[in-house]
PDB file of C-alpha atoms and ligand atoms in Angstrom:
ATOM      1  CA  MET S   1      11.769   3.868  20.588  1.00 98.00           C
ATOM      2  CA  GLU S   2      14.835   2.450  18.806  1.00 98.00           C
ATOM      3  CA  VAL S   3      15.830   2.287  15.078  1.00 98.00           C
ATOM      4  CA  ILE S   4      17.223  -0.967  14.471  1.00 99.00           C
ATOM      5  CA  ARG S   5      18.953  -1.583  11.759  1.00 98.00           C
ATOM      6  CA  GLY S   6      20.071  -5.819  11.904  1.00 98.00           C
ATOM      7  CA  ILE S   7      18.074  -8.776  12.404  1.00 98.00           C
ATOM      8  CA  GLY S   8      19.392 -10.113  14.600  1.00 98.00           C
ATOM      9  CA  ARG S   9      18.125  -7.131  16.612  1.00 98.00           C
ATOM     10  CA  MET S  10      14.895  -6.977  15.172  1.00 99.00           C
ATOM     11  CA  ARG S  11      14.358 -10.577  16.393  1.00 98.00           C
ATOM     12  CA  GLU S  12      15.733  -9.792  20.070  1.00 98.00           C
ATOM     13  CA  PHE S  13      13.536  -6.744  20.444  1.00 98.00           C
ATOM     14  CA  VAL S  14      10.562  -8.983  19.876  1.00 98.00           C
ATOM     15  CA  ARG S  15      11.554 -12.003  22.160  1.00 98.00           C
ATOM     16  CA  GLU S  16      12.074  -8.941  24.858  1.00 98.00           C
ATOM     17  CA  GLN S  17       8.546  -7.748  24.051  1.00 98.00           C
ATOM     18  CA  ARG S  18       6.295 -11.400  23.937  1.00 98.00           C
ATOM     19  CA  LEU S  19       8.657 -11.984  27.350  1.00 98.00           C
ATOM     20  CA  ALA S  20       6.564  -8.917  28.969  1.00 98.00           C
ATOM     21  CA  GLY S  21       3.778 -10.160  27.479  1.00 98.00           C
ATOM     22  CA  LYS S  22       3.265  -8.113  24.900  1.00 98.00           C
ATOM     23  CA  GLN S  23       1.306  -8.677  21.885  1.00 98.00           C
ATOM     24  CA  ILE S  24       2.955  -7.282  18.441  1.00 98.00           C
ATOM     25  CA  GLY S  25       1.502  -4.897  15.579  1.00 98.00           C
ATOM     26  CA  LEU S  26       3.722  -4.702  13.523  1.00 99.00           C
ATOM     27  CA  VAL S  27       3.416  -1.714  10.318  1.00 99.00           C
ATOM     28  CA  PRO S  28       4.861  -2.591   6.883  1.00 99.00           C
ATOM     29  CA  THR S  29       5.860   1.111   4.964  1.00 99.00           C
ATOM     30  CA  MET S  30       9.033   2.822   2.324  1.00 98.00           C
ATOM     31  CA  GLY S  31       8.646   5.578   4.882  1.00 98.00           C
ATOM     32  CA  TYR S  32       8.491   9.559   4.390  1.00 98.00           C
ATOM     33  CA  LEU S  33       5.895   9.552   6.547  1.00 98.00           C
ATOM     34  CA  HIS S  34       2.532  11.367   6.385  1.00 98.00           C
ATOM     35  CA  ALA S  35      -0.307  11.009   8.190  1.00 98.00           C
ATOM     36  CA  GLY S  36      -2.493   7.576   6.885  1.00 98.00           C
ATOM     37  CA  HIS S  37       1.068   5.682   6.986  1.00 98.00           C
ATOM     38  CA  LEU S  38       0.420   7.250  11.436  1.00 98.00           C
ATOM     39  CA  SER S  39      -3.515   6.302  10.515  1.00 98.00           C
ATOM     40  CA  LEU S  40      -2.412   2.277  10.855  1.00 98.00           C
ATOM     41  CA  VAL S  41       0.064   2.928  14.047  1.00 99.00           C
ATOM     42  CA  GLN S  42      -3.634   3.834  15.548  1.00 98.00           C
ATOM     43  CA  GLU S  43      -5.166   0.903  13.975  1.00 98.00           C
ATOM     44  CA  ALA S  44      -2.750  -1.524  15.412  1.00 98.00           C
ATOM     45  CA  LEU S  45      -2.836  -0.076  18.334  1.00 98.00           C
ATOM     46  CA  LYS S  46      -5.768  -0.524  18.723  1.00 98.00           C
ATOM     47  CA  ALA S  47      -5.348  -4.537  18.330  1.00 98.00           C
ATOM     48  CA  CYS S  48      -2.621  -5.395  20.238  1.00 98.00           C
ATOM     49  CA  ASP S  49       0.301  -3.864  23.150  1.00 98.00           C
ATOM     50  CA  VAL S  50       3.394  -2.428  21.034  1.00 98.00           C
ATOM     51  CA  VAL S  51       3.715  -1.320  17.499  1.00 99.00           C
ATOM     52  CA  VAL S  52       6.770  -2.181  14.934  1.00 99.00           C
ATOM     53  CA  MET S  53       7.017  -0.154  11.885  1.00 99.00           C
ATOM     54  CA  SER S  54       9.232  -1.440   8.881  1.00 99.00           C
ATOM     55  CA  ILE S  55      10.934   1.445   6.728  1.00 99.00           C
ATOM     56  CA  PHE S  56      12.672  -0.359   3.696  1.00 99.00           C
ATOM     57  CA  VAL S  57      12.193   1.286   0.564  1.00 98.00           C
ATOM     58  CA  ASN S  58      12.204  -2.385  -1.523  1.00 98.00           C
ATOM     59  CA  PRO S  59      14.058  -3.069  -4.677  1.00 98.00           C
ATOM     60  CA  LEU S  60      11.969  -6.480  -5.600  1.00 98.00           C
ATOM     61  CA  GLN S  61       9.074  -4.358  -5.970  1.00 98.00           C
ATOM     62  CA  PHE S  62       9.766  -1.304  -8.636  1.00 98.00           C
ATOM     63  CA  GLY S  63      10.098  -2.428 -11.913  1.00 97.00           C
ATOM     64  CA  VAL S  64      12.803  -1.126 -14.465  1.00 96.00           C
ATOM     65  CA  GLY S  65      12.651   2.644 -15.049  1.00 96.00           C
ATOM     66  CA  GLU S  66      10.662   2.901 -11.880  1.00 97.00           C
ATOM     67  CA  ASP S  67      11.157   6.204  -9.349  1.00 97.00           C
ATOM     68  CA  TYR S  68      13.198   3.300  -6.836  1.00 98.00           C
ATOM     69  CA  GLU S  69      16.277   5.788  -7.285  1.00 98.00           C
ATOM     70  CA  ASP S  70      14.006   8.283  -6.674  1.00 97.00           C
ATOM     71  CA  TYR S  71      11.919   7.042  -3.843  1.00 98.00           C
ATOM     72  CA  PRO S  72      11.742   9.861  -1.300  1.00 98.00           C
ATOM     73  CA  ARG S  73      14.042   9.190   1.984  1.00 98.00           C
ATOM     74  CA  ASP S  74      14.236  10.968   5.609  1.00 98.00           C
ATOM     75  CA  LEU S  75      14.751   8.626   8.599  1.00 98.00           C
ATOM     76  CA  THR S  76      15.529  11.512  10.679  1.00 98.00           C
ATOM     77  CA  ARG S  77      11.463  12.916   9.831  1.00 98.00           C
ATOM     78  CA  ASP S  78      10.340   9.026   9.553  1.00 98.00           C
ATOM     79  CA  SER S  79      11.993   8.618  13.657  1.00 98.00           C
ATOM     80  CA  GLU S  80      10.532  11.315  15.123  1.00 98.00           C
ATOM     81  CA  LEU S  81       6.657  11.430  13.486  1.00 98.00           C
ATOM     82  CA  ALA S  82       6.985   7.812  14.643  1.00 99.00           C
ATOM     83  CA  GLU S  83       7.717   8.210  18.358  1.00 98.00           C
ATOM     84  CA  GLU S  84       5.346  10.775  18.830  1.00 98.00           C
ATOM     85  CA  GLY S  85       2.873   8.372  17.109  1.00 98.00           C
ATOM     86  CA  GLY S  86       3.668   5.541  19.026  1.00 98.00           C
ATOM     87  CA  VAL S  87       5.207   3.477  17.231  1.00 99.00           C
ATOM     88  CA  ALA S  88       7.820   1.232  19.969  1.00 98.00           C
ATOM     89  CA  ALA S  89      10.755  -0.104  16.919  1.00 99.00           C
ATOM     90  CA  ILE S  90      10.901   0.807  13.486  1.00 99.00           C
ATOM     91  CA  PHE S  91      13.354  -1.719  11.575  1.00 99.00           C
ATOM     92  CA  ALA S  92      14.908   0.167   8.615  1.00 99.00           C
ATOM     93  CA  PRO S  93      17.185  -2.765   7.473  1.00 99.00           C
ATOM     94  CA  SER S  94      19.470  -1.730   4.670  1.00 98.00           C
ATOM     95  CA  VAL S  95      19.005  -4.194   1.265  1.00 98.00           C
ATOM     96  CA  ALA S  96      22.342  -5.709   1.721  1.00 98.00           C
ATOM     97  CA  GLU S  97      20.707  -7.175   5.255  1.00 98.00           C
ATOM     98  CA  MET S  98      17.161  -7.911   3.452  1.00 98.00           C
ATOM     99  CA  TYR S  99      19.126  -9.237   0.374  1.00 98.00           C
ATOM    100  CA  PRO S 100      22.603 -10.818   1.344  1.00 96.00           C
ATOM    101  CA  PRO S 101      25.223  -9.689  -1.476  1.00 95.00           C
ATOM    102  CA  GLY S 102      26.205 -12.623  -3.193  1.00 93.00           C
ATOM    103  CA  GLY S 103      22.548 -14.391  -4.350  1.00 91.00           C
ATOM    104  CA  TYR S 104      18.599 -14.273  -3.638  1.00 95.00           C
ATOM    105  CA  TYR S 105      17.211 -16.955  -4.891  1.00 97.00           C
ATOM    106  CA  SER S 106      13.149 -17.373  -2.595  1.00 98.00           C
ATOM    107  CA  TYR S 107      10.536 -15.872  -3.839  1.00 98.00           C
ATOM    108  CA  VAL S 108       6.397 -15.668  -2.761  1.00 98.00           C
ATOM    109  CA  ASP S 109       3.861 -15.310  -5.880  1.00 98.00           C
ATOM    110  CA  VAL S 110       0.401 -14.935  -5.493  1.00 98.00           C
ATOM    111  CA  GLU S 111      -1.554 -16.166  -8.758  1.00 98.00           C
ATOM    112  CA  LYS S 112      -4.340 -14.575 -10.257  1.00 98.00           C
ATOM    113  CA  LEU S 113      -5.589 -11.341  -8.257  1.00 98.00           C
ATOM    114  CA  THR S 114      -2.061 -10.102  -8.795  1.00 98.00           C
ATOM    115  CA  GLU S 115      -2.794 -10.229 -12.683  1.00 98.00           C
ATOM    116  CA  GLY S 116      -4.497  -7.278 -13.205  1.00 98.00           C
ATOM    117  CA  LEU S 117      -4.764  -3.338 -12.028  1.00 98.00           C
ATOM    118  CA  CYS S 118      -1.259  -2.445 -10.702  1.00 98.00           C
ATOM    119  CA  GLY S 119      -0.642  -6.028 -11.401  1.00 98.00           C
ATOM    120  CA  LYS S 120      -0.562  -5.724 -15.537  1.00 98.00           C
ATOM    121  CA  SER S 121       0.468  -1.948 -15.678  1.00 97.00           C
ATOM    122  CA  ARG S 122       3.805  -3.191 -13.196  1.00 98.00           C
ATOM    123  CA  PRO S 123       4.870  -6.982 -13.684  1.00 98.00           C
ATOM    124  CA  GLY S 124       7.062  -8.368 -11.005  1.00 98.00           C
ATOM    125  CA  HIS S 125       5.709  -5.378  -8.326  1.00 98.00           C
ATOM    126  CA  PHE S 126       3.627  -7.550  -6.527  1.00 98.00           C
ATOM    127  CA  ARG S 127       6.342 -11.164  -6.603  1.00 98.00           C
ATOM    128  CA  GLY S 128       8.256  -7.861  -4.587  1.00 98.00           C
ATOM    129  CA  VAL S 129       5.350  -7.151  -2.408  1.00 98.00           C
ATOM    130  CA  THR S 130       4.586 -10.880  -1.216  1.00 99.00           C
ATOM    131  CA  THR S 131       8.258 -12.013  -0.822  1.00 98.00           C
ATOM    132  CA  VAL S 132       9.261  -9.110   1.071  1.00 99.00           C
ATOM    133  CA  VAL S 133       6.015  -8.640   2.884  1.00 99.00           C
ATOM    134  CA  THR S 134       7.300 -12.154   4.180  1.00 99.00           C
ATOM    135  CA  LYS S 135      10.580 -11.833   5.147  1.00 99.00           C
ATOM    136  CA  LEU S 136       8.980  -8.950   7.810  1.00 99.00           C
ATOM    137  CA  PHE S 137       6.613 -11.258   9.042  1.00 99.00           C
ATOM    138  CA  ASN S 138       8.968 -13.832  10.059  1.00 98.00           C
ATOM    139  CA  ILE S 139      11.692 -11.588  11.131  1.00 98.00           C
ATOM    140  CA  VAL S 140       9.140  -9.899  13.409  1.00 98.00           C
ATOM    141  CA  GLN S 141       6.634 -12.635  13.836  1.00 98.00           C
ATOM    142  CA  PRO S 142       3.955 -10.093  14.866  1.00 98.00           C
ATOM    143  CA  ASP S 143       0.437 -10.791  16.205  1.00 98.00           C
ATOM    144  CA  ILE S 144      -1.394  -8.679  13.761  1.00 98.00           C
ATOM    145  CA  ALA S 145      -0.339  -5.984  10.470  1.00 99.00           C
ATOM    146  CA  VAL S 146      -2.090  -3.176   9.192  1.00 99.00           C
ATOM    147  CA  PHE S 147      -2.194  -1.914   5.578  1.00 99.00           C
ATOM    148  CA  GLY S 148      -3.933   0.347   4.082  1.00 98.00           C
ATOM    149  CA  GLN S 149      -6.592   0.515   1.911  1.00 98.00           C
ATOM    150  CA  LYS S 150      -4.765   3.549  -0.393  1.00 98.00           C
ATOM    151  CA  ASP S 151      -3.585   0.247  -1.916  1.00 98.00           C
ATOM    152  CA  ALA S 152      -6.443  -2.156  -2.313  1.00 98.00           C
ATOM    153  CA  GLN S 153      -5.204  -4.918  -4.546  1.00 98.00           C
ATOM    154  CA  GLN S 154      -1.524  -5.435  -1.897  1.00 98.00           C
ATOM    155  CA  ALA S 155      -4.263  -5.876   0.681  1.00 98.00           C
ATOM    156  CA  ILE S 156      -6.483  -8.184  -0.759  1.00 98.00           C
ATOM    157  CA  VAL S 157      -3.531  -9.985  -2.033  1.00 98.00           C
ATOM    158  CA  ILE S 158      -1.415  -9.809   0.951  1.00 99.00           C
ATOM    159  CA  GLN S 159      -4.736 -11.118   3.541  1.00 98.00           C
ATOM    160  CA  ARG S 160      -4.690 -13.819   0.096  1.00 98.00           C
ATOM    161  CA  MET S 161      -1.622 -14.654   0.914  1.00 99.00           C
ATOM    162  CA  VAL S 162      -1.558 -14.866   4.893  1.00 99.00           C
ATOM    163  CA  ARG S 163      -4.637 -17.507   4.209  1.00 98.00           C
ATOM    164  CA  ASP S 164      -3.380 -19.343   1.596  1.00 98.00           C
ATOM    165  CA  LEU S 165      -0.266 -19.897   3.535  1.00 98.00           C
ATOM    166  CA  ASN S 166      -1.777 -20.267   6.704  1.00 98.00           C
ATOM    167  CA  MET S 167       0.417 -17.465   7.976  1.00 99.00           C
ATOM    168  CA  PRO S 168       0.182 -17.014  11.931  1.00 98.00           C
ATOM    169  CA  LEU S 169      -1.214 -13.613  11.973  1.00 98.00           C
ATOM    170  CA  ARG S 170      -4.272 -11.063  11.726  1.00 98.00           C
ATOM    171  CA  ILE S 171      -4.084  -8.462   8.418  1.00 99.00           C
ATOM    172  CA  ILE S 172      -6.083  -5.190   9.220  1.00 99.00           C
ATOM    173  CA  VAL S 173      -6.859  -2.539   6.352  1.00 98.00           C
ATOM    174  CA  ALA S 174      -7.052   0.460   7.414  1.00 98.00           C
ATOM    175  CA  PRO S 175      -9.186   3.014   5.842  1.00 98.00           C
ATOM    176  CA  ILE S 176      -7.607   5.895   3.331  1.00 98.00           C
ATOM    177  CA  MET S 177      -6.300   9.279   4.528  1.00 98.00           C
ATOM    178  CA  ARG S 178      -6.367  12.134   2.331  1.00 98.00           C
ATOM    179  CA  GLU S 179      -6.267  16.024   2.273  1.00 98.00           C
ATOM    180  CA  ALA S 180      -8.217  18.952   2.898  1.00 98.00           C
ATOM    181  CA  ASP S 181      -8.788  18.905  -0.428  1.00 98.00           C
ATOM    182  CA  GLY S 182      -9.481  14.851  -1.306  1.00 98.00           C
ATOM    183  CA  LEU S 183      -6.034  14.272  -2.974  1.00 98.00           C
ATOM    184  CA  ALA S 184      -5.139  10.568  -1.255  1.00 98.00           C
ATOM    185  CA  MET S 185      -2.267  10.824   1.060  1.00 98.00           C
ATOM    186  CA  SER S 186       1.098   9.345  -0.842  1.00 98.00           C
ATOM    187  CA  SER S 187       4.412   9.905   0.102  1.00 98.00           C
ATOM    188  CA  ARG S 188       5.125  10.538  -3.989  1.00 98.00           C
ATOM    189  CA  ASN S 189       2.401  13.487  -3.763  1.00 98.00           C
ATOM    190  CA  VAL S 190       6.076  15.435  -2.736  1.00 98.00           C
ATOM    191  CA  TYR S 191       7.028  14.065  -6.677  1.00 97.00           C
ATOM    192  CA  LEU S 192       3.775  16.573  -8.121  1.00 98.00           C
ATOM    193  CA  SER S 193       4.837  20.559  -9.199  1.00 98.00           C
ATOM    194  CA  PRO S 194       2.218  22.470  -8.577  1.00 98.00           C
ATOM    195  CA  SER S 195       0.321  22.396 -11.260  1.00 98.00           C
ATOM    196  CA  GLU S 196       0.050  18.882 -11.815  1.00 98.00           C
ATOM    197  CA  ARG S 197      -1.001  18.715  -7.130  1.00 98.00           C
ATOM    198  CA  LYS S 198      -3.952  20.516  -8.665  1.00 98.00           C
ATOM    199  CA  ALA S 199      -4.464  18.348 -11.757  1.00 98.00           C
ATOM    200  CA  SER S 200      -4.369  15.665  -8.723  1.00 98.00           C
ATOM    201  CA  LEU S 201      -7.897  16.422  -8.206  1.00 98.00           C
ATOM    202  CA  VAL S 202     -10.014  15.123 -10.710  1.00 98.00           C
ATOM    203  CA  LEU S 203      -9.136  11.205  -9.411  1.00 98.00           C
ATOM    204  CA  SER S 204     -11.109  11.620  -5.865  1.00 98.00           C
ATOM    205  CA  ARG S 205     -13.499  14.300  -7.887  1.00 98.00           C
ATOM    206  CA  ALA S 206     -13.444  11.547 -10.479  1.00 98.00           C
ATOM    207  CA  LEU S 207     -13.845   8.617  -8.226  1.00 98.00           C
ATOM    208  CA  ASN S 208     -17.229  10.927  -5.880  1.00 98.00           C
ATOM    209  CA  ILE S 209     -18.903  11.285  -9.481  1.00 98.00           C
ATOM    210  CA  ALA S 210     -18.628   7.380  -9.910  1.00 98.00           C
ATOM    211  CA  GLY S 211     -19.927   6.347  -6.204  1.00 98.00           C
ATOM    212  CA  GLU S 212     -22.682   9.517  -7.139  1.00 98.00           C
ATOM    213  CA  LEU S 213     -23.915   7.216 -10.140  1.00 98.00           C
ATOM    214  CA  ALA S 214     -23.752   4.462  -8.501  1.00 98.00           C
ATOM    215  CA  ALA S 215     -25.989   5.544  -4.949  1.00 97.00           C
ATOM    216  CA  ASN S 216     -28.669   6.760  -7.468  1.00 98.00           C
ATOM    217  CA  GLY S 217     -28.569   3.508  -9.084  1.00 98.00           C
ATOM    218  CA  GLU S 218     -26.273   3.406 -11.981  1.00 98.00           C
ATOM    219  CA  ARG S 219     -25.702  -0.504 -12.501  1.00 98.00           C
ATOM    220  CA  ASP S 220     -24.126  -0.455 -15.197  1.00 98.00           C
ATOM    221  CA  ALA S 221     -19.902  -0.868 -14.652  1.00 98.00           C
ATOM    222  CA  ASN S 222     -18.742   0.933 -18.188  1.00 98.00           C
ATOM    223  CA  VAL S 223     -21.606   4.064 -17.869  1.00 98.00           C
ATOM    224  CA  LEU S 224     -19.268   4.273 -14.027  1.00 98.00           C
ATOM    225  CA  ARG S 225     -16.539   3.936 -16.129  1.00 98.00           C
ATOM    226  CA  LYS S 226     -16.838   5.859 -19.106  1.00 98.00           C
ATOM    227  CA  ALA S 227     -18.275   8.929 -17.042  1.00 98.00           C
ATOM    228  CA  ILE S 228     -14.744   8.403 -15.332  1.00 98.00           C
ATOM    229  CA  GLU S 229     -12.381   8.620 -17.765  1.00 98.00           C
ATOM    230  CA  THR S 230     -14.046  11.810 -19.374  1.00 98.00           C
ATOM    231  CA  GLN S 231     -13.586  13.756 -15.587  1.00 98.00           C
ATOM    232  CA  ILE S 232      -9.685  12.408 -16.347  1.00 98.00           C
ATOM    233  CA  GLN S 233      -9.232  12.947 -19.898  1.00 98.00           C
ATOM    234  CA  ALA S 234     -10.608  16.430 -19.105  1.00 98.00           C
ATOM    235  CA  GLU S 235      -8.049  17.621 -17.270  1.00 98.00           C
ATOM    236  CA  PRO S 236      -4.862  17.888 -20.106  1.00 98.00           C
ATOM    237  CA  LEU S 237      -1.891  17.010 -17.062  1.00 98.00           C
ATOM    238  CA  ALA S 238      -3.181  13.680 -16.272  1.00 98.00           C
ATOM    239  CA  ARG S 239      -2.770  10.828 -18.656  1.00 98.00           C
ATOM    240  CA  ILE S 240      -4.658   7.163 -17.482  1.00 98.00           C
ATOM    241  CA  ASP S 241      -2.773   3.985 -16.640  1.00 98.00           C
ATOM    242  CA  TYR S 242      -5.874   1.472 -16.348  1.00 98.00           C
ATOM    243  CA  VAL S 243      -9.646   2.726 -14.716  1.00 98.00           C
ATOM    244  CA  GLU S 244     -11.325  -1.134 -13.290  1.00 98.00           C
ATOM    245  CA  ILE S 245     -14.288  -1.662 -12.077  1.00 98.00           C
ATOM    246  CA  VAL S 246     -13.887  -5.131 -10.563  1.00 98.00           C
ATOM    247  CA  GLY S 247     -15.265  -7.426  -7.951  1.00 98.00           C
ATOM    248  CA  ALA S 248     -13.870  -6.338  -4.810  1.00 98.00           C
ATOM    249  CA  GLU S 249     -12.757  -9.778  -3.208  1.00 97.00           C
ATOM    250  CA  ASP S 250     -11.972 -11.959  -6.224  1.00 97.00           C
ATOM    251  CA  LEU S 251     -10.323  -8.562  -8.131  1.00 98.00           C
ATOM    252  CA  LYS S 252     -12.433  -9.804 -11.822  1.00 98.00           C
ATOM    253  CA  PRO S 253     -13.983  -7.267 -13.572  1.00 98.00           C
ATOM    254  CA  VAL S 254     -17.802  -7.162 -13.226  1.00 98.00           C
ATOM    255  CA  GLU S 255     -20.451  -5.624 -16.130  1.00 98.00           C
ATOM    256  CA  ILE S 256     -23.542  -4.919 -13.629  1.00 98.00           C
ATOM    257  CA  LEU S 257     -22.992  -3.384 -10.413  1.00 98.00           C
ATOM    258  CA  GLN S 258     -23.483  -6.024  -7.726  1.00 97.00           C
ATOM    259  CA  GLY S 259     -22.644  -6.167  -4.022  1.00 98.00           C
ATOM    260  CA  ARG S 260     -19.400  -4.900  -2.570  1.00 98.00           C
ATOM    261  CA  ILE S 261     -17.515  -3.300  -5.837  1.00 98.00           C
ATOM    262  CA  LEU S 262     -13.923  -1.673  -6.423  1.00 98.00           C
ATOM    263  CA  ILE S 263     -13.594   1.094  -8.579  1.00 98.00           C
ATOM    264  CA  ALA S 264      -9.279   1.347  -8.603  1.00 98.00           C
ATOM    265  CA  LEU S 265      -7.457   3.633 -10.484  1.00 98.00           C
ATOM    266  CA  ALA S 266      -4.009   4.803 -11.554  1.00 98.00           C
ATOM    267  CA  VAL S 267      -3.099   8.063 -13.440  1.00 98.00           C
ATOM    268  CA  PHE S 268       0.358   9.343 -14.773  1.00 98.00           C
ATOM    269  CA  PHE S 269       0.993  13.433 -13.548  1.00 98.00           C
ATOM    270  CA  GLY S 270       3.852  13.945 -15.580  1.00 98.00           C
ATOM    271  CA  LYS S 271       6.070  10.526 -14.618  1.00 97.00           C
ATOM    272  CA  THR S 272       4.675  10.221 -11.163  1.00 98.00           C
ATOM    273  CA  ARG S 273       1.625   7.204 -11.342  1.00 98.00           C
ATOM    274  CA  LEU S 274      -0.571   7.989  -8.246  1.00 98.00           C
ATOM    275  CA  ILE S 275      -3.591   4.948  -7.039  1.00 98.00           C
ATOM    276  CA  ASP S 276      -6.657   6.130  -5.979  1.00 98.00           C
ATOM    277  CA  ASN S 277      -9.762   3.535  -5.414  1.00 98.00           C
ATOM    278  CA  ARG S 278     -13.268   3.614  -2.925  1.00 98.00           C
ATOM    279  CA  ILE S 279     -14.892   1.062  -2.525  1.00 98.00           C
ATOM    280  CA  VAL S 280     -19.300   0.769  -3.468  1.00 98.00           C
ATOM    281  CA  GLU S 281     -22.300  -1.599  -2.010  1.00 97.00           C
ATOM    282  CA  VAL S 282     -24.946  -2.032  -4.709  1.00 94.00           C
TER     283      VAL S 282
HETATM  284  P1  AMP Q 301       3.679   2.566   1.407  1.00 60.10           P
HETATM  285  O1  AMP Q 301       4.571   2.789   2.409  1.00 60.10           O
HETATM  286  O2  AMP Q 301       3.427   3.722   0.553  1.00 60.10           O
HETATM  287  O3  AMP Q 301       4.549   1.366   1.027  1.00 60.10           O
HETATM  288  O4  AMP Q 301       2.514   2.544   2.123  1.00 60.10           O
HETATM  289  C1  AMP Q 301       2.947   1.613   3.333  1.00 60.10           C
HETATM  290  C2  AMP Q 301       1.692   1.073   3.958  1.00 60.10           C
HETATM  291  O5  AMP Q 301       0.831   2.504   4.686  1.00 60.10           O
HETATM  292  C3  AMP Q 301       0.531   0.403   3.124  1.00 60.10           C
HETATM  293  O6  AMP Q 301       0.545  -0.427   3.823  1.00 60.10           O
HETATM  294  C4  AMP Q 301       0.127   2.200   2.417  1.00 60.10           C
HETATM  295  O7  AMP Q 301      -1.591   1.280   1.734  1.00 60.10           O
HETATM  296  C5  AMP Q 301      -0.715   2.073   3.584  1.00 60.10           C
HETATM  297  N1  AMP Q 301      -0.644   3.819   2.735  1.00 60.10           N
HETATM  298  C6  AMP Q 301      -0.844   4.583   2.503  1.00 60.10           C
HETATM  299  N2  AMP Q 301      -0.888   5.835   1.967  1.00 60.10           N
HETATM  300  C7  AMP Q 301      -1.661   5.889   2.441  1.00 60.10           C
HETATM  301  C8  AMP Q 301      -3.228   6.198   3.269  1.00 60.10           C
HETATM  302  N3  AMP Q 301      -3.290   7.868   2.360  1.00 60.10           N
HETATM  303  N4  AMP Q 301      -3.951   5.962   4.075  1.00 60.10           N
HETATM  304  C9  AMP Q 301      -3.814   5.116   4.459  1.00 60.10           C
HETATM  305  N5  AMP Q 301      -3.851   4.063   4.805  1.00 60.10           N
HETATM  306  C10 AMP Q 301      -2.349   4.387   2.975  1.00 60.10           C
END
């Protein structure tokens, strides 16, 4: 496995693979890999020959006061995990390689779908995501790219961007990988103190309760939201950012559950903001 730092070499690697007749898959990440990231690699390997994983903590998608500086980074460990996971090349550019000093002026913006949920709590976040993902698509020119359902809104926004802008690749969305006790895997879980780690189980528990309510015939979105909020508010270390029940495709809030519904939440444990979600089909 090769660790590539420069855009020039990345393009050359891709050219070599194409000449050899290989289909290329891209798995964009911010690194500090866990089994969730590696499951995306597995999905990619089902659909293409050669997987490139990008590892880039993108300053553009962090707001003021967020955890850009503190975000965990360990390229040595990531390289070992990625190689074991079947990645052919890591693309790990510096910030200066992606945003050369002296001015950066071009952005990609997806409207509407970025207004609610995490877009509301983190203004500018999705503009940073769609801009860097477009740059990665242009640099790697993959046939497919894999994103996680863990970041449900991100996956929908990227799919819409690819469709609206006729980007020549296919997006695959892979299921959420969880720890044995239910916590959705995240690089940010390392921030949690032992007591916060225990408290964080309330997220998957609350989503499961909502899922059961829906499975038992409850169709009032407010009842589900209240049930989730009650669970989370009973946990003293948890502070709700949002609990939303929206259409799984258009992300519009729903009153009555019908069709594919996304139940999404973001909750702070101390300074750590965790997200989780669940799809229900009624
Ligand atoms: P990140 O490094 O957190 O930006 O995540 C990179 C990619 O991995 C995104 O597409 C995420 O949705 C995906 N991902 C993160 N955590 C998980 C998880 N627990 N299960 C599946 N995919 C995940």
